[in-house]
Short mmCIF file of C-alpha atoms in Angstrom, two decimals:
data_model
loop_
_atom_site.label_atom_id
_atom_site.label_comp_id
_atom_site.label_asym_id
_atom_site.label_seq_id
_atom_site.Cartn_x
_atom_site.Cartn_y
_atom_site.Cartn_z
CA TYR E 2 -53.32 -72.96 -24.82
CA GLY E 3 -50.76 -76.19 -24.04
CA ARG E 4 -48.25 -73.81 -22.35
CA ILE E 5 -47.24 -75.08 -18.72
CA SER E 6 -44.52 -73.60 -16.77
CA ALA E 7 -43.57 -75.97 -13.98
CA PHE E 8 -44.62 -79.56 -13.53
CA PRO E 9 -43.91 -82.31 -10.90
CA ASP E 10 -40.88 -84.51 -11.58
CA GLY E 11 -42.99 -87.23 -10.22
CA VAL E 12 -46.44 -88.43 -8.97
CA ALA E 13 -46.52 -90.74 -5.63
CA TYR E 14 -49.82 -92.67 -5.40
CA PRO E 15 -49.33 -93.87 -1.41
CA THR E 16 -51.93 -96.58 -0.51
CA SER E 17 -51.05 -96.58 3.60
CA LEU E 18 -49.79 -94.70 6.19
CA GLU E 19 -46.28 -96.27 6.38
CA GLU E 20 -45.88 -95.03 2.78
CA VAL E 21 -47.24 -91.74 3.44
CA GLN E 22 -44.29 -91.85 6.33
CA ASN E 23 -41.62 -92.94 3.71
CA LEU E 24 -42.01 -90.22 1.09
CA ILE E 25 -42.01 -87.32 3.83
CA ALA E 26 -38.70 -89.42 5.11
CA LYS E 27 -37.16 -90.02 1.59
CA ALA E 28 -38.25 -86.32 0.65
CA ASN E 29 -36.26 -85.27 3.61
CA GLN E 30 -33.20 -87.21 2.50
CA ILE E 31 -33.13 -86.17 -0.70
CA ASP E 32 -34.49 -82.50 -0.49
CA CYS E 33 -37.06 -83.23 -2.27
CA ARG E 34 -40.86 -80.80 -2.06
CA LEU E 35 -43.92 -82.91 -1.89
CA ILE E 36 -47.50 -81.07 -2.91
CA PRO E 37 -50.47 -82.97 -1.32
CA TYR E 38 -53.27 -83.51 -3.97
CA GLY E 39 -56.94 -84.32 -3.41
CA GLY E 40 -59.31 -84.21 -6.35
CA GLY E 41 -57.30 -81.40 -8.52
CA THR E 42 -60.48 -79.21 -7.97
CA SER E 43 -58.58 -75.97 -6.79
CA VAL E 44 -59.09 -73.22 -8.78
CA VAL E 45 -56.71 -70.71 -6.84
CA GLY E 46 -53.33 -72.55 -7.83
CA HIS E 47 -53.11 -75.02 -4.75
CA ILE E 48 -51.75 -77.89 -6.34
CA ASN E 49 -49.92 -76.16 -9.00
CA PRO E 50 -45.78 -77.06 -8.58
CA GLN E 51 -43.81 -73.71 -8.84
CA LYS E 52 -40.65 -73.22 -10.80
CA SER E 53 -38.26 -74.96 -8.10
CA GLU E 54 -34.29 -76.34 -8.37
CA ALA E 55 -35.34 -79.11 -6.15
CA PRO E 56 -37.30 -81.85 -7.23
CA ILE E 57 -41.11 -81.71 -6.81
CA VAL E 58 -43.07 -85.35 -6.43
CA THR E 59 -47.01 -84.62 -6.24
CA VAL E 60 -47.98 -87.04 -3.69
CA ASP E 61 -51.83 -88.22 -5.24
CA MET E 62 -54.20 -89.66 -2.08
CA ARG E 63 -57.11 -91.18 -3.73
CA ARG E 64 -56.11 -94.37 -3.61
CA MET E 65 -56.30 -94.03 0.34
CA ASN E 66 -60.13 -94.01 0.28
CA ARG E 67 -60.86 -96.40 3.11
CA MET E 68 -63.71 -95.97 5.65
CA LEU E 69 -61.75 -97.04 8.86
CA LYS E 70 -64.12 -96.42 11.21
CA PHE E 71 -67.65 -96.06 11.98
CA SER E 72 -70.06 -95.47 15.10
CA GLU E 73 -73.94 -95.37 15.23
CA THR E 74 -73.66 -94.17 18.99
CA ASP E 75 -71.47 -91.54 18.52
CA TYR E 76 -72.30 -90.82 15.18
CA LEU E 77 -69.06 -90.49 13.96
CA ALA E 78 -67.20 -91.75 11.11
CA THR E 79 -63.41 -91.97 10.26
CA PHE E 80 -62.07 -91.67 6.80
CA GLU E 81 -59.08 -91.93 4.86
CA ALA E 82 -58.40 -88.45 3.33
CA GLY E 83 -58.49 -89.28 -0.30
CA VAL E 84 -61.78 -90.60 0.32
CA ARG E 85 -64.29 -88.29 -2.37
CA GLY E 86 -67.37 -87.22 -1.68
CA PRO E 87 -69.68 -89.55 -3.54
CA GLU E 88 -67.53 -92.56 -2.02
CA ILE E 89 -68.00 -91.01 1.55
CA GLU E 90 -72.02 -90.79 1.03
CA ALA E 91 -71.90 -94.51 -0.26
CA HIS E 92 -69.29 -95.37 2.47
CA LEU E 93 -72.23 -93.47 5.01
CA ASN E 94 -75.84 -93.96 3.02
CA HIS E 95 -75.75 -97.87 2.95
CA LEU E 96 -75.74 -97.82 7.01
CA GLY E 97 -78.60 -94.68 7.04
CA PHE E 98 -75.96 -91.83 7.39
CA THR E 99 -74.93 -88.80 6.08
CA LEU E 100 -72.43 -86.51 5.77
CA GLY E 101 -74.14 -83.87 4.09
CA HIS E 102 -71.13 -81.96 2.50
CA TYR E 103 -71.58 -80.76 -1.13
CA PRO E 104 -69.48 -78.12 -2.27
CA GLN E 105 -69.61 -77.84 -6.35
CA SER E 106 -66.52 -80.19 -6.39
CA PHE E 107 -68.17 -83.09 -4.73
CA GLU E 108 -67.86 -85.28 -7.69
CA PHE E 109 -64.33 -85.11 -7.81
CA SER E 110 -62.67 -83.17 -4.04
CA THR E 111 -61.46 -85.84 -1.00
CA LEU E 112 -62.50 -85.09 2.57
CA GLY E 113 -58.80 -84.17 3.28
CA GLY E 114 -59.33 -81.21 0.33
CA TRP E 115 -61.96 -80.14 2.31
CA ILE E 116 -60.06 -79.86 5.58
CA ALA E 117 -56.90 -78.96 4.30
CA THR E 118 -58.96 -75.25 2.59
CA ARG E 119 -62.00 -75.07 4.62
CA SER E 120 -64.50 -76.19 2.80
CA SER E 121 -68.07 -75.28 2.50
CA GLY E 122 -70.92 -77.43 1.14
CA GLN E 123 -73.78 -75.93 -0.70
CA GLN E 124 -76.44 -76.81 2.21
CA SER E 125 -73.83 -75.71 5.48
CA TYR E 126 -76.29 -73.92 6.82
CA PHE E 127 -78.06 -76.92 8.25
CA TYR E 128 -75.28 -79.46 7.76
CA GLY E 129 -72.30 -77.42 8.80
CA ARG E 130 -69.02 -76.70 7.22
CA ILE E 131 -66.14 -78.64 7.30
CA GLU E 132 -64.79 -76.90 10.04
CA ASP E 133 -68.10 -77.94 11.82
CA LEU E 134 -67.90 -81.36 11.13
CA PHE E 135 -64.54 -82.36 11.15
CA CYS E 136 -63.80 -83.74 14.91
CA GLY E 137 -59.93 -84.92 14.39
CA GLY E 138 -57.57 -87.22 12.76
CA ARG E 139 -54.16 -87.65 12.02
CA LEU E 140 -51.30 -84.84 9.99
CA GLU E 141 -47.89 -86.37 8.83
CA THR E 142 -45.21 -83.15 9.27
CA ALA E 143 -41.90 -83.53 8.06
CA GLY E 144 -40.91 -83.89 12.14
CA GLY E 145 -43.39 -86.80 12.89
CA SER E 146 -47.08 -87.69 13.45
CA LEU E 147 -49.41 -84.58 15.01
CA ASN E 148 -52.28 -86.86 16.08
CA LEU E 149 -55.78 -84.91 17.03
CA PRO E 150 -57.60 -86.90 19.47
CA ILE E 151 -61.65 -86.42 19.45
CA PHE E 152 -63.21 -85.11 22.21
CA PRO E 153 -66.91 -83.89 22.30
CA ALA E 154 -65.72 -80.32 23.77
CA SER E 155 -62.54 -79.00 24.98
CA ALA E 156 -60.73 -76.15 27.04
CA ALA E 157 -57.55 -77.69 27.01
CA GLY E 158 -55.61 -74.56 25.34
CA PRO E 159 -55.39 -73.68 21.67
CA ASP E 160 -57.80 -76.50 19.19
CA LEU E 161 -54.80 -77.68 16.97
CA GLY E 162 -57.54 -79.21 14.63
CA GLU E 163 -57.79 -75.12 13.89
CA MET E 164 -54.58 -74.99 12.56
CA ILE E 165 -54.72 -77.48 10.11
CA LEU E 166 -58.26 -76.40 8.66
CA GLY E 167 -57.10 -74.11 6.08
CA SER E 168 -53.01 -75.28 6.33
CA GLU E 169 -53.31 -75.90 2.64
CA GLY E 170 -51.04 -78.43 2.85
CA ARG E 171 -47.56 -76.02 3.91
CA PHE E 172 -48.35 -78.19 7.37
CA GLY E 173 -47.53 -82.24 5.88
CA ILE E 174 -50.31 -84.51 4.84
CA ILE E 175 -53.59 -85.41 6.15
CA THR E 176 -53.72 -88.82 6.41
CA CYS E 177 -57.41 -89.60 7.93
CA ALA E 178 -60.17 -87.92 9.72
CA THR E 179 -62.95 -88.23 11.65
CA VAL E 180 -66.45 -86.40 10.90
CA GLN E 181 -69.50 -85.83 12.43
CA ILE E 182 -71.86 -87.58 10.75
CA ARG E 183 -76.02 -87.49 10.80
CA ARG E 184 -78.86 -89.81 10.11
CA ILE E 185 -80.40 -89.36 6.09
CA PRO E 186 -83.17 -87.26 6.85
CA LYS E 187 -87.02 -87.79 6.41
CA VAL E 188 -87.30 -84.66 4.27
CA GLU E 189 -84.64 -82.67 1.63
CA LYS E 190 -86.53 -80.52 -0.57
CA PHE E 191 -85.63 -77.76 -2.47
CA TYR E 192 -87.84 -74.78 -4.46
CA GLY E 193 -87.83 -71.70 -6.77
CA VAL E 194 -89.18 -68.37 -6.05
CA PHE E 195 -89.40 -65.36 -7.70
CA PHE E 196 -89.31 -62.14 -6.54
CA LYS E 197 -89.49 -58.71 -8.27
CA SER E 198 -85.91 -56.74 -7.30
CA TRP E 199 -82.48 -58.04 -5.65
CA GLU E 200 -83.18 -55.50 -3.11
CA SER E 201 -86.32 -57.07 -1.95
CA GLY E 202 -85.08 -60.51 -2.12
CA LEU E 203 -81.96 -59.26 -0.46
CA THR E 204 -83.97 -58.56 2.21
CA ALA E 205 -86.30 -61.37 2.72
CA VAL E 206 -82.91 -64.14 3.35
CA ARG E 207 -81.79 -61.81 4.97
CA LYS E 208 -84.69 -61.89 7.44
CA ALA E 209 -85.65 -65.93 6.87
CA ALA E 210 -81.29 -66.21 7.62
CA GLN E 211 -82.24 -64.32 11.11
CA SER E 212 -84.94 -65.90 12.14
CA GLY E 213 -83.68 -69.31 12.93
CA LEU E 214 -85.89 -71.36 10.67
CA ASN E 215 -84.50 -75.14 10.05
CA PHE E 216 -83.06 -73.94 6.20
CA SER E 217 -80.28 -76.33 4.59
CA MET E 218 -79.50 -73.35 1.82
CA MET E 219 -80.62 -70.47 0.09
CA ARG E 220 -79.07 -69.08 -3.23
CA LEU E 221 -80.22 -65.86 -4.67
CA SER E 222 -78.95 -64.96 -7.71
CA ASP E 223 -79.09 -61.57 -9.24
CA PRO E 224 -81.41 -60.12 -12.48
CA ILE E 225 -78.80 -61.40 -14.82
CA GLU E 226 -78.26 -64.77 -13.25
CA THR E 227 -81.50 -65.96 -13.05
CA ARG E 228 -82.39 -65.14 -16.96
CA ALA E 229 -79.18 -67.12 -17.23
CA THR E 230 -80.18 -70.06 -14.97
CA ILE E 231 -83.63 -70.05 -16.79
CA LEU E 232 -81.93 -70.42 -20.33
CA LEU E 233 -79.29 -72.97 -19.11
CA SER E 234 -81.97 -75.47 -17.55
CA GLY E 235 -82.91 -76.17 -21.47
CA GLN E 236 -86.85 -76.45 -19.48
CA LYS E 237 -89.08 -74.80 -22.47
CA LYS E 238 -91.95 -74.28 -19.56
CA PHE E 239 -89.28 -72.24 -17.08
CA ILE E 240 -88.16 -70.09 -20.39
CA THR E 241 -91.75 -69.34 -21.22
CA ALA E 242 -93.05 -68.70 -18.08
CA SER E 243 -90.21 -65.99 -17.33
CA GLU E 244 -90.78 -64.47 -20.93
CA LYS E 245 -94.57 -64.51 -21.05
CA ILE E 246 -96.01 -65.26 -17.15
CA LEU E 247 -93.52 -63.07 -15.14
CA PRO E 248 -94.35 -59.81 -17.29
CA LYS E 249 -97.76 -60.19 -16.71
CA LEU E 250 -97.61 -60.69 -13.03
CA GLY E 251 -95.76 -57.24 -12.67
CA TYR E 252 -92.27 -58.52 -12.74
CA GLY E 253 -90.60 -56.20 -14.79
CA ASP E 254 -86.30 -56.98 -16.02
CA ASN E 255 -85.70 -57.08 -12.69
CA TYR E 256 -86.28 -60.28 -10.85
CA CYS E 257 -84.69 -62.48 -9.41
CA LEU E 258 -84.78 -66.11 -8.48
CA LEU E 259 -84.24 -67.80 -5.42
CA ILE E 260 -83.08 -71.21 -4.49
CA PHE E 261 -83.81 -72.77 -1.02
CA GLY E 262 -84.09 -75.93 0.24
CA ILE E 263 -85.57 -77.61 3.61
CA THR E 264 -83.87 -80.11 5.55
CA GLY E 265 -85.19 -82.71 8.81
CA GLU E 266 -88.22 -84.11 9.94
CA ARG E 267 -91.49 -84.21 8.38
CA GLN E 268 -92.88 -82.05 11.15
CA SER E 269 -90.50 -79.51 10.80
CA ALA E 270 -90.12 -79.20 7.06
CA ARG E 271 -93.68 -78.41 7.18
CA GLN E 272 -93.38 -75.66 9.75
CA THR E 273 -90.33 -74.30 7.93
CA TYR E 274 -92.00 -74.18 4.64
CA ARG E 275 -95.08 -72.11 5.94
CA GLU E 276 -93.16 -69.64 8.04
CA ALA E 277 -90.75 -69.36 5.44
CA MET E 278 -93.77 -68.65 2.79
CA HIS E 279 -94.75 -65.75 5.12
CA ILE E 280 -91.44 -64.16 5.34
CA PHE E 281 -90.72 -64.00 1.27
CA LYS E 282 -94.78 -63.50 0.42
CA GLY E 283 -94.62 -60.14 2.82
CA ARG E 284 -91.82 -58.90 -0.05
CA GLY E 285 -93.74 -59.81 -2.86
CA VAL E 286 -92.98 -63.22 -4.19
CA LEU E 287 -94.89 -65.28 -6.39
CA PRO E 288 -95.79 -68.86 -5.17
CA THR E 289 -93.13 -72.04 -4.86
CA MET E 290 -91.97 -73.64 -7.96
CA GLU E 291 -90.74 -77.14 -6.75
CA SER E 292 -89.87 -78.20 -9.94
CA ILE E 293 -87.19 -74.96 -10.09
CA GLY E 294 -85.83 -76.37 -7.09
CA LYS E 295 -85.42 -80.16 -8.38
CA ALA E 296 -84.22 -79.10 -11.77
CA TRP E 297 -81.61 -77.09 -9.84
CA LYS E 298 -80.76 -80.26 -7.57
CA LYS E 299 -80.02 -82.41 -10.34
CA GLU E 300 -77.78 -80.31 -12.77
CA ARG E 301 -75.84 -78.73 -9.15
CA PHE E 302 -72.68 -79.84 -9.81
CA LEU E 303 -72.52 -79.75 -13.78
CA ALA E 304 -71.84 -75.68 -13.99
CA PRO E 305 -67.80 -76.34 -13.78
CA TYR E 306 -68.39 -78.42 -17.26
CA LEU E 307 -69.36 -75.36 -18.78
CA ARG E 308 -65.67 -73.75 -18.95
CA ASN E 309 -63.99 -76.10 -21.14
CA SER E 310 -67.63 -75.59 -23.90
CA LEU E 311 -67.49 -71.82 -23.62
CA TRP E 312 -63.59 -72.20 -23.72
CA ASP E 313 -64.04 -73.96 -27.40
CA LEU E 314 -66.66 -71.26 -28.49
CA GLY E 315 -63.72 -68.80 -27.30
CA VAL E 316 -65.13 -67.27 -24.03
CA CYS E 317 -63.09 -67.15 -20.56
CA VAL E 318 -64.86 -68.04 -17.09
CA ASP E 319 -63.45 -67.31 -14.31
CA THR E 320 -65.36 -66.36 -10.67
CA LEU E 321 -64.29 -64.69 -7.48
CA GLU E 322 -66.12 -65.22 -4.03
CA THR E 323 -66.28 -63.07 -0.46
CA ALA E 324 -68.01 -62.56 2.84
CA VAL E 325 -69.30 -59.66 4.43
CA PRO E 326 -71.58 -58.95 7.20
CA TRP E 327 -75.46 -57.59 5.98
CA SER E 328 -74.48 -54.36 6.11
CA LYS E 329 -72.05 -54.33 3.48
CA ILE E 330 -73.58 -56.94 1.08
CA GLN E 331 -75.45 -54.70 -1.21
CA SER E 332 -72.31 -52.22 -2.04
CA LEU E 333 -69.98 -54.68 -2.12
CA THR E 334 -72.12 -56.36 -4.82
CA ASN E 335 -72.02 -53.17 -6.91
CA ALA E 336 -68.66 -52.21 -6.25
CA LEU E 337 -67.35 -55.66 -7.72
CA LYS E 338 -69.69 -56.07 -10.48
CA SER E 339 -68.59 -52.16 -11.57
CA THR E 340 -64.70 -52.81 -11.10
CA ILE E 341 -64.76 -55.64 -12.82
CA THR E 342 -66.69 -54.14 -15.74
CA ASP E 343 -64.07 -51.01 -15.37
CA ALA E 344 -61.04 -53.34 -15.19
CA ALA E 345 -62.64 -55.31 -18.87
CA GLU E 346 -63.24 -51.72 -20.28
CA LYS E 347 -59.14 -50.32 -19.60
CA PHE E 348 -58.36 -52.95 -22.39
CA GLY E 349 -61.35 -52.26 -24.51
CA GLU E 350 -63.73 -55.12 -24.21
CA SER E 351 -67.06 -55.54 -22.44
CA ILE E 352 -67.67 -58.19 -19.91
CA LEU E 353 -70.94 -60.36 -18.97
CA VAL E 354 -70.56 -59.97 -14.74
CA PHE E 355 -73.62 -61.79 -12.52
CA SER E 356 -73.48 -63.18 -8.90
CA HIS E 357 -75.38 -64.40 -6.37
CA LEU E 358 -75.48 -65.21 -2.56
CA SER E 359 -74.34 -68.81 -2.22
CA HIS E 360 -73.88 -69.04 2.05
CA VAL E 361 -75.74 -67.15 4.18
CA TYR E 362 -75.72 -66.57 8.15
CA ARG E 363 -77.28 -64.49 10.60
CA ASP E 364 -74.77 -61.54 10.36
CA GLY E 365 -73.78 -61.79 6.38
CA ALA E 366 -73.38 -63.95 3.61
CA SER E 367 -71.18 -64.72 0.87
CA ILE E 368 -71.32 -63.24 -2.25
CA TYR E 369 -69.99 -65.02 -5.47
CA VAL E 370 -69.11 -63.54 -8.00
CA THR E 371 -68.97 -65.17 -12.03
CA PHE E 372 -67.41 -62.85 -14.99
CA LEU E 373 -66.98 -63.90 -19.11
CA PHE E 374 -64.95 -62.14 -21.26
CA ARG E 375 -63.57 -62.99 -24.89
CA ARG E 376 -60.52 -65.18 -25.59
CA THR E 377 -57.41 -63.42 -27.15
CA ALA E 378 -55.17 -65.37 -30.05
CA ASP E 379 -51.60 -64.32 -27.32
CA PRO E 380 -51.50 -66.39 -24.13
CA ASP E 381 -49.44 -63.79 -22.38
CA GLU E 382 -52.08 -61.11 -23.06
CA LEU E 383 -55.01 -63.46 -21.94
CA LEU E 384 -53.06 -63.50 -18.80
CA GLU E 385 -52.18 -60.24 -18.38
CA ARG E 386 -55.75 -59.04 -18.61
CA TRP E 387 -57.46 -61.58 -15.55
CA LYS E 388 -54.54 -60.16 -13.23
CA ARG E 389 -55.78 -56.87 -14.02
CA ILE E 390 -59.59 -57.88 -13.45
CA LYS E 391 -58.46 -60.52 -10.35
CA LYS E 392 -56.26 -57.74 -8.53
CA SER E 393 -59.08 -55.12 -9.10
CA ALA E 394 -61.54 -56.93 -8.05
CA SER E 395 -58.95 -58.30 -5.09
CA ARG E 396 -58.34 -54.83 -3.94
CA THR E 397 -61.99 -53.64 -4.02
CA ILE E 398 -63.03 -57.11 -1.46
CA ILE E 399 -59.98 -55.88 0.72
CA GLU E 400 -61.42 -51.98 1.31
CA HIS E 401 -64.89 -52.75 1.50
CA GLY E 402 -63.69 -55.33 4.83
CA GLY E 403 -64.67 -58.77 2.63
CA THR E 404 -62.52 -61.93 3.55
CA ILE E 405 -60.62 -62.85 0.24
CA SER E 406 -62.08 -66.24 0.43
CA HIS E 407 -65.13 -67.25 2.09
CA GLN E 408 -64.78 -71.30 0.14
CA HIS E 409 -61.96 -71.26 -2.38
CA GLY E 410 -59.15 -70.68 0.17
CA VAL E 411 -55.67 -68.83 -0.40
CA GLY E 412 -53.39 -70.91 -2.63
CA VAL E 413 -51.62 -68.93 -4.98
CA ASP E 414 -53.81 -66.25 -6.15
CA HIS E 415 -55.10 -64.72 -2.81
CA ALA E 416 -51.58 -64.78 -1.02
CA PRO E 417 -50.49 -61.69 -1.78
CA TYR E 418 -54.05 -60.64 0.24
CA LEU E 419 -53.96 -62.38 3.14
CA HIS E 420 -51.75 -60.27 4.87
CA PHE E 421 -54.43 -57.75 5.06
CA GLU E 422 -56.55 -60.13 6.51
CA LYS E 423 -54.31 -61.83 9.26
CA GLY E 424 -52.55 -58.52 9.98
CA LYS E 425 -48.41 -58.61 11.13
CA ILE E 426 -49.22 -60.38 14.27
CA GLY E 427 -51.25 -63.09 13.13
CA MET E 428 -48.61 -63.75 9.79
CA GLN E 429 -45.99 -63.86 11.81
CA ILE E 430 -47.88 -66.94 14.11
CA ILE E 431 -48.68 -68.81 10.82
CA GLU E 432 -45.05 -68.69 9.75
CA SER E 433 -44.17 -69.74 12.77
CA VAL E 434 -45.95 -72.47 13.02
CA GLN E 435 -45.39 -73.56 9.26
CA LYS E 436 -41.41 -73.63 10.10
CA SER E 437 -41.83 -75.61 13.50
CA LEU E 438 -43.58 -78.30 11.54
CA ASP E 439 -42.03 -78.32 8.29
CA PRO E 440 -38.44 -75.92 9.30
CA ASN E 441 -37.23 -77.76 5.35
CA ASN E 442 -39.94 -76.24 3.77
CA LEU E 443 -40.92 -79.48 2.07
CA PHE E 444 -44.58 -79.19 2.13
CA ASN E 445 -46.24 -77.07 -0.65
CA PRO E 446 -44.05 -74.45 -1.40
CA CYS E 447 -45.11 -70.90 -2.21
CA LYS E 448 -48.99 -71.69 -1.40
CA LEU E 449 -50.75 -69.94 1.12
CA ILE E 450 -47.40 -67.95 2.63
CA GLN E 451 -45.75 -66.08 0.18
CA SER E 452 -41.99 -65.03 0.97
CA GLY E 453 -41.85 -61.28 1.39
CA TRP E 454 -45.19 -60.50 2.08
CA SER E 455 -45.42 -56.89 2.89
CA THR E 456 -47.07 -54.97 6.09
CA GLU E 457 -47.74 -51.96 4.18
CA ASP E 458 -51.93 -51.53 5.01
CA VAL E 459 -51.44 -54.40 7.33
CA GLU E 460 -52.90 -52.59 10.39
#
């Protein structure tokens, strides 16, 4: 709509540690606010300036993108925090290594942004989430530098690195980080299989996740998302198969698509595939189609680009996500879809809602929900409708014992709900750390922790 309520007074592009330190010193001197900026891919308001009497400067870190150190012996690499996903892989692949962290924002997001938001890559089942890969680094705070040394393991008190993970720029600016790397795997393949129902697919995915097999990912789409995935692929053979072949094989309207990946050495990959198919076939699955997996891999970073195209067509799209134990997956998935549909019906609109499991663990999985609804002529009306949907869905997540965010982070949108998850004492701990490192609130104000958060229903 062309309406921007607040924007930064300036943008800084530091190219070195010294320039970051000078920025912080100047901000302290003139009472200026600093917002660390990575790739600008946040969907929950991490980098959005809030209205402020003090001047605001966005600190764009993308010119600090060098690889500082590489150790083939230790399987470690150190990068400046502004390095983007493709740049990391270009540095490492040339040396025969990979980080393997592939969030959907991979093309633009940065290492520092991943750490600050506790990012999760699409193949985290094999490579690990960013907290599994992050080994140490450097944080520039209002009071000086916090250095996190590199150890294979340590029992020397609380892990300060865990404090930096998910700090969302409130504690300072991450300037460099050391991460665990691995050699490029010999095999990395993706397959697609169809289950006759969401329930059968859900059971199969849980069994597979708890089997200890060497998957790199499993993504189970519900019937609506399955249909959308097939149509958006533009592949005539997939569309034909879904419309003509699947019905002949006894697949009704509720079939679901599972995309799964296998990564590793050739022998272990073959063994994983055989055992996976044994589990899946026991739940009535069709034989695997590697062509579907290849198509998914080719297009896996393209979905966000549909937002602008849909907007031009008069349709809004948004997403939300959470994670719960396996025993709560079915009930929360159903509740979320119903909640979003009911919220839209209250203002006389129909809404398209679909979901998938995007990350699986032995004890549970993440639920990723996408919803599409009509764009209104009045921006205030549209914003109010979105707020109703978001609030209703967020309350449903809290009531069902889900995390307010599995991968998108807190930012502004989720800050009102963080205290339900952390509790009163937990919130006080986070606030005390923030005040200790940034007593004058120079860094990214109003994100992660909102002033005046309520303790109502915390415990």
